C-alpha atoms as a PDB file:
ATOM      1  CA  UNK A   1     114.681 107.474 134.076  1.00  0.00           C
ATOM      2  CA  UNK A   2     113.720 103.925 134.300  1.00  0.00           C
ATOM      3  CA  UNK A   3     114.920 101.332 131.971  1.00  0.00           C
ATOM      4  CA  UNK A   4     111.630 100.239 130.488  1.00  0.00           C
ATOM      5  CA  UNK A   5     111.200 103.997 129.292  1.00  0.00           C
ATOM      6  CA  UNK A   6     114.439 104.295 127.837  1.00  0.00           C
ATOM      7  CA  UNK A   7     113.642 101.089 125.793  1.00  0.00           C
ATOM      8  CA  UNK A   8     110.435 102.802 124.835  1.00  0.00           C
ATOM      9  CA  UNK A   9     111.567 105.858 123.538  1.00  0.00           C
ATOM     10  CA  UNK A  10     114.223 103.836 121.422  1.00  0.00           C
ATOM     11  CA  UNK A  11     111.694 101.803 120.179  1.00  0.00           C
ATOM     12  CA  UNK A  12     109.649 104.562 118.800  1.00  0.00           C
ATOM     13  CA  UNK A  13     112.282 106.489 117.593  1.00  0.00           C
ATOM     14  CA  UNK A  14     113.346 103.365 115.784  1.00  0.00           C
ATOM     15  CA  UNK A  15     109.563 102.857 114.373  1.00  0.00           C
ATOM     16  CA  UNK A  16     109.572 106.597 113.243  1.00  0.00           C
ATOM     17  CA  UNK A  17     112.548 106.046 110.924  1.00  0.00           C
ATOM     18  CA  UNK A  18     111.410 103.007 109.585  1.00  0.00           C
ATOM     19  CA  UNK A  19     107.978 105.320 108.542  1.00  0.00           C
ATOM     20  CA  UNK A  20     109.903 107.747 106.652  1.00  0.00           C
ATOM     21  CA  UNK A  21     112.553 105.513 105.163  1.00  0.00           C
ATOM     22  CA  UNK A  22     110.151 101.928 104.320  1.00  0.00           C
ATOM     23  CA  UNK A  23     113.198  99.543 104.282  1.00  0.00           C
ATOM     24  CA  UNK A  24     112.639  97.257 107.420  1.00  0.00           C
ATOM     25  CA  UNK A  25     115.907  97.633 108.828  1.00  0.00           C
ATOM     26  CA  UNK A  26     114.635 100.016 111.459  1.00  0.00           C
ATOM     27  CA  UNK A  27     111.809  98.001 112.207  1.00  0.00           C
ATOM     28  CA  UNK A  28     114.027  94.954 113.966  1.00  0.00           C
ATOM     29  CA  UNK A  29     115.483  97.577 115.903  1.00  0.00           C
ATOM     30  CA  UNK A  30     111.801  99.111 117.133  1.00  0.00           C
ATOM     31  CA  UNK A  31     110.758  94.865 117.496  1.00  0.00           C
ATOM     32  CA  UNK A  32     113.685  94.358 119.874  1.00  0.00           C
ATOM     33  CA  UNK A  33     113.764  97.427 121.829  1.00  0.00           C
ATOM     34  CA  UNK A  34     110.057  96.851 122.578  1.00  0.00           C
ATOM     35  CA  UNK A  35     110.741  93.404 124.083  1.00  0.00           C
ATOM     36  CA  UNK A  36     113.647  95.284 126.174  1.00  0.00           C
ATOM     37  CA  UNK A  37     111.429  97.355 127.328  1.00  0.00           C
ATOM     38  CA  UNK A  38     108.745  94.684 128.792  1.00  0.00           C
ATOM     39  CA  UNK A  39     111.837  92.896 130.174  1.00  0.00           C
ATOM     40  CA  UNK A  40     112.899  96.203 131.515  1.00  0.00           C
ATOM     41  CA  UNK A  41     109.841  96.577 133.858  1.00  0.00           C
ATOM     42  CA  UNK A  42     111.409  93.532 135.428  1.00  0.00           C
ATOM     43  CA  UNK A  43     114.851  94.675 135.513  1.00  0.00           C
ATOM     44  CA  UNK A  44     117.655  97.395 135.548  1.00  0.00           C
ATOM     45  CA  UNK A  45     119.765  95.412 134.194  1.00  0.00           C
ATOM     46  CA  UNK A  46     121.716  97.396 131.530  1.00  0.00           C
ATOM     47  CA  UNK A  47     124.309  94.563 131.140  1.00  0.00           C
ATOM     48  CA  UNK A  48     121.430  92.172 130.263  1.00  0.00           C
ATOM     49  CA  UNK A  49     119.401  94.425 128.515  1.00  0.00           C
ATOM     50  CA  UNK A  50     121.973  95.841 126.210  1.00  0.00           C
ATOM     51  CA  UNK A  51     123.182  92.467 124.547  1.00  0.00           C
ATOM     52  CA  UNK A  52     119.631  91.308 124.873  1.00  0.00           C
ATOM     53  CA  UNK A  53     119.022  94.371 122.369  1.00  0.00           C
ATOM     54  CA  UNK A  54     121.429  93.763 120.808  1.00  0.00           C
ATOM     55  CA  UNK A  55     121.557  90.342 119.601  1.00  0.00           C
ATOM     56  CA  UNK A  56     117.985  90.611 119.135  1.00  0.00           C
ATOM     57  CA  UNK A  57     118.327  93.256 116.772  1.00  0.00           C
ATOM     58  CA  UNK A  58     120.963  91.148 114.393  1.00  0.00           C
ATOM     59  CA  UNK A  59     119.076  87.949 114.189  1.00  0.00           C
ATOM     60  CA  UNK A  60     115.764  90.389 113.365  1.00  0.00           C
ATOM     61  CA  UNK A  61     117.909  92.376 110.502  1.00  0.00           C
ATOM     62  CA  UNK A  62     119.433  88.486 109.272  1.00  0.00           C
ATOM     63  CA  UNK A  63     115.672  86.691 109.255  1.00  0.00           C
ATOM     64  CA  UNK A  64     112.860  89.362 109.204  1.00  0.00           C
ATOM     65  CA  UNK A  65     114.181  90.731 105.970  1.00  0.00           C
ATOM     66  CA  UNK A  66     113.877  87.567 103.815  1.00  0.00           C
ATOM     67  CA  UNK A  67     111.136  86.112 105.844  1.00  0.00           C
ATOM     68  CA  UNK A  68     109.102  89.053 103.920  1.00  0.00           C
ATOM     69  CA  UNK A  69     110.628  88.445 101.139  1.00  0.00           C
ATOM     70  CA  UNK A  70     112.558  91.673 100.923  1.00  0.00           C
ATOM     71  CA  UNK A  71     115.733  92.031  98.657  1.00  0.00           C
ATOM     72  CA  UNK A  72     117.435  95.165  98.760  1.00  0.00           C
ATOM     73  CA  UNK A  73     119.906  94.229  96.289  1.00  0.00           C
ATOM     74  CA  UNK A  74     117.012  94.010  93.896  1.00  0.00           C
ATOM     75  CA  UNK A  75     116.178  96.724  91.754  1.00  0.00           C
ATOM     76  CA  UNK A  76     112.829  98.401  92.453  1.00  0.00           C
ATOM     77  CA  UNK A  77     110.740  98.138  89.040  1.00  0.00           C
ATOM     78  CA  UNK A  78     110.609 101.708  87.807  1.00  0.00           C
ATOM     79  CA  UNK A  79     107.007 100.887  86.040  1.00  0.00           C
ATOM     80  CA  UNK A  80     103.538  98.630  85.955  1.00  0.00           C
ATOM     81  CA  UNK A  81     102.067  96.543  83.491  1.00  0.00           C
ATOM     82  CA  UNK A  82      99.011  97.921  82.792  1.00  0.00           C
ATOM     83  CA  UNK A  83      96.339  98.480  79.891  1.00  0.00           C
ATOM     84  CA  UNK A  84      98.190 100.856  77.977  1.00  0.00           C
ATOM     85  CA  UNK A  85     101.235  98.947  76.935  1.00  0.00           C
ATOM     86  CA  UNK A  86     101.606  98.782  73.426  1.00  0.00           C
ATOM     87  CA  UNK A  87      98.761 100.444  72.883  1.00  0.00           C
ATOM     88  CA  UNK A  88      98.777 103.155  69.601  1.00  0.00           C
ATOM     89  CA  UNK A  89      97.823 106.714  70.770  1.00  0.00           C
ATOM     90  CA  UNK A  90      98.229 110.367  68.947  1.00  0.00           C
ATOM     91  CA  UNK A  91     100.416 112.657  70.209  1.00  0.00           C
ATOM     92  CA  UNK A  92      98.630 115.443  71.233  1.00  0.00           C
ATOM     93  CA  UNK A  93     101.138 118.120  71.348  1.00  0.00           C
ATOM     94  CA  UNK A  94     105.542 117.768  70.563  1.00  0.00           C
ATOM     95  CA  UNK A  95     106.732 115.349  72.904  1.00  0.00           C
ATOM     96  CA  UNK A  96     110.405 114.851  73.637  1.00  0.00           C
ATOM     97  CA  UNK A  97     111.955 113.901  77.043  1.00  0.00           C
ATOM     98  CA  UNK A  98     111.359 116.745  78.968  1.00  0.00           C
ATOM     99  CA  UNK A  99     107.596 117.054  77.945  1.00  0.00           C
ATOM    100  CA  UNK A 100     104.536 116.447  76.093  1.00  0.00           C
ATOM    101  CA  UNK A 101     100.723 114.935  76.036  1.00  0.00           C
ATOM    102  CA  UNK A 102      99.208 112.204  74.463  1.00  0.00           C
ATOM    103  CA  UNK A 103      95.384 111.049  73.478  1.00  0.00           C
ATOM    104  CA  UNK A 104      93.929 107.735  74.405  1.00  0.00           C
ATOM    105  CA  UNK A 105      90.972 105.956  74.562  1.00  0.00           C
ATOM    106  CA  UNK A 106      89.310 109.793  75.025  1.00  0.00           C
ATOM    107  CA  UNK A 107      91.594 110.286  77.915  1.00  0.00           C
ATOM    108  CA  UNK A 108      94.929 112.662  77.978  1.00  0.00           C
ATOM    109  CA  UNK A 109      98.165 111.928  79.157  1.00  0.00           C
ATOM    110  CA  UNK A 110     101.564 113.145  80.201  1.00  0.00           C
ATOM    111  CA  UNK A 111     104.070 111.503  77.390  1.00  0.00           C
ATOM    112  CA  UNK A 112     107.362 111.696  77.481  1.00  0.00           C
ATOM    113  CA  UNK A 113     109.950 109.664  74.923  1.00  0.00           C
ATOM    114  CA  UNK A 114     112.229 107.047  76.350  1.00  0.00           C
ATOM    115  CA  UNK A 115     115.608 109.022  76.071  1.00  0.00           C
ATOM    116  CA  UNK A 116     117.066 112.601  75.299  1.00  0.00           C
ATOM    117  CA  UNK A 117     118.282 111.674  72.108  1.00  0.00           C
ATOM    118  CA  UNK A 118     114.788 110.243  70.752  1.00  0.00           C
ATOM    119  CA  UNK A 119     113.416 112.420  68.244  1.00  0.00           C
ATOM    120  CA  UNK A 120     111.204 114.510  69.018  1.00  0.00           C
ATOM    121  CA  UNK A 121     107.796 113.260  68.201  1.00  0.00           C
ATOM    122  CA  UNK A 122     104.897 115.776  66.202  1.00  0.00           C
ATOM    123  CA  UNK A 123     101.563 116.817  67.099  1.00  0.00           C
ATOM    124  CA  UNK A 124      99.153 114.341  65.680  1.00  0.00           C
ATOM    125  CA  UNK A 125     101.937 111.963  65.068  1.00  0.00           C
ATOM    126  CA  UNK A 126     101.054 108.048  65.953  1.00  0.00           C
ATOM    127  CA  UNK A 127     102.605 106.720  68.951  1.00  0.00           C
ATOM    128  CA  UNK A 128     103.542 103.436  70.656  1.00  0.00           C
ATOM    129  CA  UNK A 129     103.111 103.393  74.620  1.00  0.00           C
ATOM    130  CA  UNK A 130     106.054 101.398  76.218  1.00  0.00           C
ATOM    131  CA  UNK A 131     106.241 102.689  79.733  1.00  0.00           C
ATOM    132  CA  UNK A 132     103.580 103.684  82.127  1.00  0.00           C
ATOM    133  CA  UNK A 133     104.955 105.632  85.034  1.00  0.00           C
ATOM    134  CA  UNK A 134     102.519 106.361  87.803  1.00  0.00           C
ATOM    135  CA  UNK A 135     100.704 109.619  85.460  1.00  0.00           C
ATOM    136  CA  UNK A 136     103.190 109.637  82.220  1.00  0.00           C
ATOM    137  CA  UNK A 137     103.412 107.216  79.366  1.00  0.00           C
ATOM    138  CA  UNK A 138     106.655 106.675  77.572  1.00  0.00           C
ATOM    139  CA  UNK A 139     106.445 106.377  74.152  1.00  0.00           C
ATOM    140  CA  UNK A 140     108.061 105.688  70.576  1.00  0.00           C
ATOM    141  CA  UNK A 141     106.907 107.084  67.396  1.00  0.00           C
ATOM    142  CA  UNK A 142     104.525 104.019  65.371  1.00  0.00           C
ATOM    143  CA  UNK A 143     107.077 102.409  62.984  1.00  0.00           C
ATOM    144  CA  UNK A 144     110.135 102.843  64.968  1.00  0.00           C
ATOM    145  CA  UNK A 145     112.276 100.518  66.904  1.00  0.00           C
END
């Protein structure tokens, strides 16, 4: 098989990881086997190509990373700001941790409270909205801390 194809295939492979894990650490590896492979239609060269790779591939992972601005030591925010923080809303059925529905602004919502040993929280009891995770809010019961 020639060289340039081998490079290739790595490459993709490579890219195809980095789609279903979104970290950029497979990405430098796709990058740098794709310029092995245009330098392999020149050349067989494994013991060029190799640390070409190779070397490639490190100073990619070391600068690529933080040139986007990517920290993986940082923690990815778990929620969004949005409209609905702090907002007061009515519980619209028993909401505890596990499950429950709120009523806001006309619209209904998945609730849930913030830990398992919240109270539980009463139909057509007030609530304050503190979390907003993708579909469900995360609330307190109005008057508690």
């Amino acid at each position: 098989m020639d060289t340039w194809i081998v490079f290739l295939i790595v490459a993709l492979v490579a890219f195809l990881i980095e789609i279903a894990t979104p970290t950029m650490f497979f990405l430098s590896f796709s990058i740098a086997a794709v310029f092995c492979s245009v330098l392999g239609i020149f050349t067989d060269n494994y013991n060029l190509l190799i640390p070409v790779f190779v070397i490639l591939s490190i100073l990619l992972v070391l600068f690529l990373r933080p040139l986007l601005n990517i920290e993986p030591s940082k923690e990815a925010k778990e929620y969004f700001d949005s409209q609905y923080i702090n907002k007061e809303a009515i519980a619209s059925t028993d909401i505890n941790y596990f499950t429950g529905r709120l009523t806001i602004f006309d619209e209904t919502w998945e609730a849930r409270t913030l830990s398992e040993e919240a109270p539980e929280i009463k139909k057509g009891d007030k609530v304050i909205i503190v979390k907003h995770n993708d579909l469900t809010m995360f609330v307190k019961k109005k008057g508690r801390k």
